[in-house]
Short mmCIF file of C-alpha atoms in Angstrom, two decimals:
data_model
loop_
_atom_site.label_atom_id
_atom_site.label_comp_id
_atom_site.label_asym_id
_atom_site.label_seq_id
_atom_site.Cartn_x
_atom_site.Cartn_y
_atom_site.Cartn_z
CA MET A 145 0.00 0.00 0.00
CA ALA A 146 1.40 3.39 -0.98
CA GLU A 147 2.33 5.84 1.73
CA LYS A 148 0.32 9.05 2.11
CA ARG A 149 1.15 12.23 3.97
CA LYS A 150 -0.88 13.76 6.81
CA ILE A 151 -1.23 17.07 8.65
CA THR A 152 -3.00 17.57 11.98
CA LEU A 153 -3.97 21.14 12.88
CA HIS A 154 -4.74 22.18 16.46
CA VAL A 155 -6.20 25.70 16.29
CA LYS A 156 -6.62 27.68 19.53
CA ASN A 157 -8.80 30.79 19.68
CA ALA A 158 -7.17 33.03 22.29
CA THR A 159 -9.09 36.13 21.19
CA GLN A 160 -11.87 37.66 23.26
CA GLY A 161 -14.62 36.52 20.88
CA MET A 162 -15.86 33.91 18.46
CA MET A 163 -14.08 32.72 15.30
CA TRP A 164 -16.36 31.71 12.40
CA ARG A 165 -15.21 29.46 9.57
CA LEU A 166 -15.81 31.30 6.29
CA ALA A 167 -14.28 28.90 3.77
CA TYR A 168 -12.20 25.75 3.54
CA ASP A 169 -10.83 23.64 0.69
CA LEU A 170 -8.35 20.95 -0.25
CA SER A 171 -6.71 21.21 -3.65
CA HIS A 172 -4.94 17.90 -2.93
CA GLY A 173 -5.89 15.14 -0.55
CA LYS A 174 -8.96 14.49 1.58
CA TRP A 175 -10.33 15.33 5.01
CA LYS A 176 -9.85 12.70 7.69
CA GLN A 177 -11.41 15.00 10.27
CA GLN A 178 -13.29 18.19 9.34
CA SER A 179 -12.88 21.60 10.96
CA ALA A 180 -15.70 23.00 13.12
CA GLU A 181 -17.93 25.85 11.92
CA THR A 182 -16.98 27.98 14.93
CA ILE A 183 -14.29 28.13 17.62
CA ALA A 184 -15.37 29.80 20.83
CA SER A 185 -13.08 32.11 22.78
CA GLY A 186 -10.59 29.98 24.71
CA ALA A 187 -11.47 26.80 22.79
CA THR A 188 -9.36 24.65 20.47
CA ASP A 189 -10.43 22.81 17.30
CA THR A 190 -8.49 19.91 15.78
CA TYR A 191 -8.76 18.68 12.19
CA ILE A 192 -6.77 16.46 9.85
CA SER A 193 -6.15 16.22 6.11
CA THR A 194 -4.26 13.45 4.33
CA GLY A 195 -3.16 12.35 0.90
CA MET A 196 -5.59 10.22 -1.11
CA SER A 197 -5.99 6.59 -0.10
CA ASP A 198 -3.62 4.06 -1.65
CA THR A 199 -1.57 6.76 -3.35
CA ALA A 200 1.83 8.25 -2.71
CA THR A 201 0.51 11.79 -2.38
CA GLY A 202 0.53 14.79 -0.10
CA THR A 203 -2.20 17.21 0.91
CA THR A 204 -2.68 20.93 0.30
CA GLY A 205 -5.44 23.13 1.64
CA TYR A 206 -6.63 26.03 3.75
CA VAL A 207 -9.27 27.10 6.28
CA ARG A 208 -10.29 30.77 6.54
CA TYR A 209 -11.96 32.32 9.60
CA LEU A 210 -13.72 35.58 10.41
CA LEU A 211 -12.59 36.99 13.76
CA TRP A 212 -14.79 38.52 16.43
CA ASP A 213 -14.51 42.11 15.12
CA ARG A 214 -16.31 40.89 11.95
CA ILE A 215 -13.67 42.59 9.80
CA THR A 216 -10.43 40.67 10.21
CA THR A 217 -9.93 37.26 8.63
CA VAL A 218 -7.19 34.71 9.17
CA GLN A 219 -6.38 31.96 6.69
CA LEU A 220 -4.41 28.88 7.70
CA ASN A 221 -2.52 27.43 4.71
CA TRP A 222 -0.60 24.18 4.33
CA SER A 223 1.08 22.06 1.69
CA ILE A 224 2.44 18.70 2.81
CA GLY A 225 4.48 17.20 0.00
CA TYR A 226 5.09 13.54 -0.66
CA SER A 227 8.59 14.07 -2.02
CA ALA A 228 8.82 17.88 -1.97
CA SER A 229 9.31 19.97 1.16
CA ASN A 230 6.38 21.23 3.24
CA SER A 231 5.20 24.81 3.49
CA GLY A 232 2.45 26.73 5.23
CA GLY A 233 1.45 29.35 7.77
CA PRO A 234 -1.28 31.80 8.82
CA VAL A 235 -2.21 35.00 6.95
CA LEU A 236 -4.21 37.82 8.59
CA ASP A 237 -6.19 40.18 6.36
CA GLY A 238 -8.43 43.22 6.84
CA ASN A 239 -8.14 46.83 7.98
CA THR A 240 -7.95 45.81 11.63
CA LYS A 241 -5.52 42.92 11.24
CA ASP A 242 -2.81 44.66 13.30
CA ALA A 243 -5.02 44.19 16.36
CA PHE A 244 -4.56 40.40 16.11
CA ARG A 245 -1.75 37.88 16.08
CA ALA A 246 -1.64 34.53 14.27
CA LEU A 247 1.31 32.18 14.53
CA LEU A 248 2.49 28.59 14.63
CA THR A 249 3.52 27.51 18.12
CA ASN A 250 4.67 24.55 20.15
CA ASP A 251 2.14 22.25 21.82
CA SER A 252 1.82 24.57 24.83
CA TYR A 253 0.89 27.52 22.58
CA SER A 254 3.68 29.54 24.19
CA ASP A 255 6.56 29.87 21.69
CA GLY A 256 6.57 30.52 17.95
CA VAL A 257 7.99 27.76 15.72
CA SER A 258 8.62 27.23 12.02
CA PHE A 259 6.37 25.14 9.81
CA PRO A 260 7.61 21.50 9.69
CA GLN A 261 9.87 21.16 6.66
CA ALA A 262 9.25 17.52 5.71
CA GLY A 263 7.14 14.47 6.50
CA ASP A 264 3.85 14.34 8.37
CA ALA A 265 3.05 17.47 10.40
CA ASN A 266 1.44 17.86 13.81
CA THR A 267 0.89 21.63 14.05
CA TYR A 268 -0.38 24.10 16.66
CA TRP A 269 -1.85 27.47 15.63
CA LEU A 270 -2.58 30.35 17.99
CA ILE A 271 -4.95 33.23 17.13
CA SER A 272 -5.01 36.01 19.72
CA ASP A 273 -5.64 39.70 20.40
CA VAL A 274 -2.63 42.00 20.71
CA ALA A 275 -4.24 45.36 21.52
CA ALA A 276 -7.00 46.62 23.78
CA VAL A 277 -7.86 49.50 21.47
CA ARG A 278 -9.40 48.67 18.12
CA THR A 279 -9.53 50.83 15.00
CA SER A 280 -12.57 50.85 12.77
CA PRO A 281 -12.30 50.49 8.97
CA ASP A 282 -12.51 54.24 8.46
CA GLY A 283 -9.58 54.82 10.80
CA LEU A 284 -11.72 56.16 13.65
CA ARG A 285 -11.37 54.91 17.19
CA SER A 286 -13.64 52.04 18.11
CA ALA A 287 -17.06 52.56 19.64
CA SER A 288 -15.64 52.04 23.13
CA ASP A 289 -13.55 55.21 22.69
CA ARG A 290 -16.24 57.53 21.36
CA SER A 291 -17.90 59.82 23.86
CA GLY A 292 -21.63 59.29 24.19
CA SER A 293 -21.67 56.08 22.14
CA LEU A 294 -23.86 53.09 22.88
CA ALA A 295 -20.70 51.29 24.01
CA ASP A 296 -20.15 54.00 26.64
CA LEU A 297 -23.70 53.60 27.87
CA LEU A 298 -23.41 49.82 27.97
CA ALA A 299 -20.14 50.04 29.88
CA ALA A 300 -21.67 52.52 32.32
CA ARG A 301 -24.52 50.10 33.06
CA LEU A 302 -22.44 46.96 33.40
CA ALA A 303 -18.74 47.70 33.96
CA GLY A 304 -17.70 47.25 37.55
CA LEU A 305 -20.64 45.04 38.49
CA SER A 306 -19.64 42.04 40.53
CA ARG A 307 -21.35 38.97 41.82
CA VAL A 308 -22.77 39.75 45.24
CA ASP A 309 -24.79 37.81 47.76
CA VAL A 310 -28.47 38.32 47.03
CA GLY A 311 -28.95 38.97 50.73
CA ASP A 312 -32.28 38.93 52.54
CA ARG A 313 -33.93 41.85 50.79
CA ARG A 314 -37.71 41.40 50.74
CA ILE A 315 -40.41 42.89 48.55
CA ASP A 316 -44.19 43.08 48.72
CA ILE A 317 -45.87 40.43 46.60
CA PRO A 318 -48.68 42.84 45.54
CA GLY A 319 -45.97 44.83 43.81
CA ALA A 320 -46.13 42.19 41.08
CA LEU A 321 -49.57 43.33 40.05
CA HIS A 322 -48.41 46.07 37.71
CA ALA A 323 -45.91 43.70 36.09
CA ILE A 324 -48.52 41.17 35.00
CA PRO A 325 -50.42 42.33 31.88
CA CYS A 326 -54.14 42.27 31.32
CA GLY A 327 -55.04 41.82 34.99
CA LYS A 328 -54.23 38.14 34.72
CA TYR A 329 -53.75 37.78 38.48
CA ASP A 330 -55.40 39.66 41.31
CA GLU A 331 -53.83 40.08 44.75
CA ALA A 332 -55.52 36.97 46.12
CA ASP A 333 -54.16 34.90 43.23
CA LEU A 334 -50.64 36.22 43.80
CA THR A 335 -50.82 35.53 47.52
CA ARG A 336 -52.06 32.01 46.84
CA LEU A 337 -49.36 31.41 44.23
CA SER A 338 -46.73 32.54 46.75
CA ALA A 339 -47.91 30.08 49.38
CA GLY A 340 -49.74 32.66 51.46
CA ARG A 341 -46.84 35.12 51.68
CA THR A 342 -47.43 38.83 51.25
CA GLN A 343 -43.66 39.47 51.27
CA ALA A 344 -40.83 37.40 49.84
CA SER A 345 -37.08 37.28 49.25
CA LEU A 346 -35.61 36.43 45.85
CA HIS A 347 -35.17 32.80 46.85
CA GLU A 348 -38.79 32.64 48.01
CA VAL A 349 -40.11 34.33 44.87
CA LEU A 350 -38.31 31.77 42.73
CA GLU A 351 -40.13 29.01 44.61
CA THR A 352 -43.61 30.39 43.91
CA LYS A 353 -45.96 28.84 41.38
CA LEU A 354 -45.96 31.82 39.02
CA PRO A 355 -45.54 30.73 35.38
CA ALA A 356 -42.08 31.41 33.99
CA ILE A 357 -42.91 34.40 31.80
CA GLU A 358 -44.92 36.15 34.51
CA MET A 359 -42.14 35.40 37.00
CA LEU A 360 -39.58 37.10 34.79
CA LYS A 361 -41.78 40.17 34.40
CA PHE A 362 -42.21 40.28 38.17
CA LEU A 363 -38.47 39.99 38.81
CA GLY A 364 -37.66 42.55 36.14
CA SER A 365 -40.07 45.15 37.45
CA SER A 366 -39.13 44.65 41.09
CA ASP A 367 -35.33 45.08 40.74
CA LEU A 368 -35.09 42.15 43.14
CA VAL A 369 -32.39 40.39 41.13
CA PRO A 370 -28.89 41.94 41.57
CA ALA A 371 -27.64 43.54 38.37
CA TRP A 372 -24.72 41.16 37.78
CA HIS A 373 -26.97 38.11 38.08
CA ALA A 374 -29.60 39.60 35.77
CA ALA A 375 -27.11 40.56 33.05
CA THR A 376 -25.20 37.30 33.26
CA VAL A 377 -28.28 35.10 33.06
CA SER A 378 -29.74 37.18 30.22
CA ALA A 379 -26.58 36.89 28.12
CA ASP A 380 -26.21 33.18 28.86
CA PHE A 381 -29.85 32.54 27.96
CA VAL A 382 -29.57 34.25 24.58
CA ASP A 383 -26.26 32.52 23.86
CA GLU A 384 -27.69 29.08 24.58
CA LYS A 385 -30.70 29.58 22.29
CA LEU A 386 -28.82 30.72 19.17
CA ASP A 387 -29.82 27.57 17.33
CA ILE A 388 -33.33 29.04 17.08
CA ILE A 389 -31.89 31.34 14.39
CA PRO A 390 -31.24 29.54 11.09
CA ASP A 391 -29.92 32.67 9.33
CA LEU A 392 -26.16 32.66 9.98
CA ARG A 393 -25.75 36.42 9.50
CA ILE A 394 -28.48 37.24 12.05
CA ARG A 395 -27.09 34.64 14.43
CA ARG A 396 -23.71 36.37 14.33
CA LEU A 397 -25.33 39.73 15.07
CA VAL A 398 -27.08 38.26 18.12
CA GLU A 399 -23.79 36.65 19.19
CA GLY A 400 -22.22 40.11 18.95
CA ALA A 401 -24.72 41.48 21.47
CA VAL A 402 -23.95 38.62 23.86
CA SER A 403 -20.21 39.29 23.50
CA ALA A 404 -20.73 43.02 24.15
CA VAL A 405 -22.52 42.34 27.44
CA ARG A 406 -19.88 39.85 28.54
CA ASP A 407 -17.10 42.27 27.58
CA ALA A 408 -18.79 45.04 29.60
CA LEU A 409 -19.23 42.78 32.63
CA SER A 410 -15.53 41.85 32.42
CA GLY A 411 -14.35 45.43 31.91
CA ARG A 412 -13.01 44.68 28.43
CA PRO A 413 -13.25 47.20 25.57
CA ILE A 414 -16.49 47.08 23.60
CA ALA A 415 -16.15 47.64 19.86
CA TYR A 416 -18.65 48.45 17.09
CA VAL A 417 -21.75 48.26 19.28
CA ASP A 418 -23.44 51.22 17.59
CA ASP A 419 -23.13 49.58 14.18
CA LEU A 420 -24.27 46.27 15.65
CA ALA A 421 -27.44 47.80 17.11
CA GLY A 422 -28.30 49.35 13.75
CA GLU A 423 -27.76 46.05 11.94
CA LEU A 424 -29.98 44.25 14.46
CA GLU A 425 -32.74 46.82 13.94
CA ALA A 426 -32.44 46.39 10.18
CA ALA A 427 -32.54 42.60 10.52
CA LYS A 428 -35.66 42.84 12.67
CA ALA A 429 -37.39 45.09 10.13
CA ALA A 430 -36.49 42.72 7.29
CA LEU A 431 -37.82 39.71 9.19
CA MET A 432 -41.06 41.44 10.08
CA GLY A 433 -41.50 42.63 6.49
CA SER A 434 -41.01 39.18 5.03
CA GLU A 435 -43.94 37.54 3.24
CA HIS A 436 -43.33 34.63 5.63
CA SER A 437 -43.22 36.87 8.69
CA GLU A 438 -45.27 34.46 10.82
CA ASP A 439 -42.60 31.83 10.32
CA MET A 440 -39.95 34.37 11.36
CA ALA A 441 -41.44 34.96 14.83
CA ALA A 442 -38.76 32.97 16.65
CA GLN A 443 -35.96 34.92 14.96
CA VAL A 444 -37.66 38.25 15.67
CA ALA A 445 -37.95 37.30 19.34
CA MET A 446 -34.22 36.52 19.53
CA VAL A 447 -33.30 39.81 17.79
CA GLU A 448 -35.48 41.69 20.28
CA ALA A 449 -33.71 39.87 23.09
CA ALA A 450 -30.32 40.90 21.63
CA LEU A 451 -31.44 44.54 21.43
CA ALA A 452 -32.53 44.34 25.07
CA LEU A 453 -28.99 43.22 25.97
CA LEU A 454 -27.59 46.35 24.32
CA HIS A 455 -30.11 48.97 25.44
CA GLN A 456 -31.66 48.04 28.79
CA LYS A 457 -30.61 48.04 32.42
CA PRO A 458 -30.03 44.53 33.81
CA SER A 459 -33.38 44.12 35.57
CA SER A 460 -35.33 45.17 32.47
CA MET A 461 -32.96 43.10 30.36
CA LEU A 462 -33.91 39.98 32.31
CA GLU A 463 -37.59 40.72 31.87
CA THR A 464 -37.42 41.51 28.16
CA VAL A 465 -35.15 38.64 27.23
CA GLY A 466 -37.52 36.26 28.96
CA SER A 467 -40.81 37.73 27.88
CA SER A 468 -40.12 39.04 24.37
CA VAL A 469 -40.78 35.49 23.27
CA ARG A 470 -44.48 36.03 24.04
CA ALA A 471 -44.78 37.88 20.73
CA THR A 472 -44.57 34.69 18.72
CA VAL A 473 -47.24 32.75 16.90
CA GLU A 474 -49.60 30.64 18.98
CA LYS A 475 -48.15 27.32 17.84
CA ASP A 476 -44.79 28.19 19.41
CA THR A 477 -46.09 29.50 22.75
CA VAL A 478 -45.41 26.30 24.67
CA LYS A 479 -41.90 26.02 23.29
CA PHE A 480 -40.99 29.58 24.22
CA ALA A 481 -42.55 29.34 27.67
CA ARG A 482 -40.27 26.37 28.25
CA LEU A 483 -37.24 28.45 27.23
CA SER A 484 -38.21 31.11 29.75
CA GLY A 485 -38.53 28.35 32.33
CA GLU A 486 -34.96 27.30 31.57
CA GLN A 487 -33.84 30.86 32.21
CA LEU A 488 -35.43 30.74 35.66
CA THR A 489 -33.68 27.43 36.33
CA ARG A 490 -30.36 29.07 35.47
CA LEU A 491 -31.14 32.00 37.75
CA ARG A 492 -31.92 29.64 40.62
CA ALA A 493 -28.60 27.90 40.07
CA ILE A 494 -26.52 31.07 39.83
CA ILE A 495 -27.81 32.63 43.06
CA GLY A 496 -27.06 29.41 44.95
#
């Protein structure tokens, strides 16, 4: 049996955001293990290409990614020869490429190395940020550096928040009345649903029998949930439900809103949020104007949730992210109520 050459690529995303695979191809050889569509921040993807079976051949190919700023791309190239020498390496492209680094490293991703010159190759690739300040395509400073920008407002709401004990703060149960639409519950109903209590702590409220969507409206209007918890759970909830959105472009916009909130909570720079909000609004308008708009209800709900992440204070964010899903078609009501229930489960877990 003829010998064939092989390359294994271990690609680590050390940037602060997602990497999306834009294109990939082999001009020679075949895939033994395919690359993933995305690589999350801090994650590593491994894939393998080889020469063709039963032939004395090498393998040549590339994978190209879009980085989290949605401008810079990085292409990983390789050519593993059967008798000729090997070659390959990463290539960054885009107006903001100087804000990133791409290099071949050793297996600890700590030191740069040269591409293996001959034979099979087991390679390690590191993609990382190199600067805290980004530059936009027109040469202006990023949104996080512009006075009065949405990024400034988002940072002001979320930067510096920290996880705190929820304490023993108590609220009046009747205060939920104005949060429940259409007079669905009167005071007696609310008292009954809260096991006879007229006052409750956050832990106690979470143990009531209120349906999930109404519970989220109650918690959002009462400011009972500490800001860090509300923002964290809201971002996590949206992130976990991205598969509701089949349109890849819209999904990436919603992911951008999640990343902006997480960056703000961590005190990291927030870039291009103003443009992102505008694109989300445009995507929402396009979905709602579609001739199949009823079938787009799930995507509209997720876009509205993403806009809430960018524009609202954490308590309102929690409420809107959970309850915006009410505006869907009747056939999906049960599904979306379940998603809101999952958000409450996460909130219960995070407050301990």
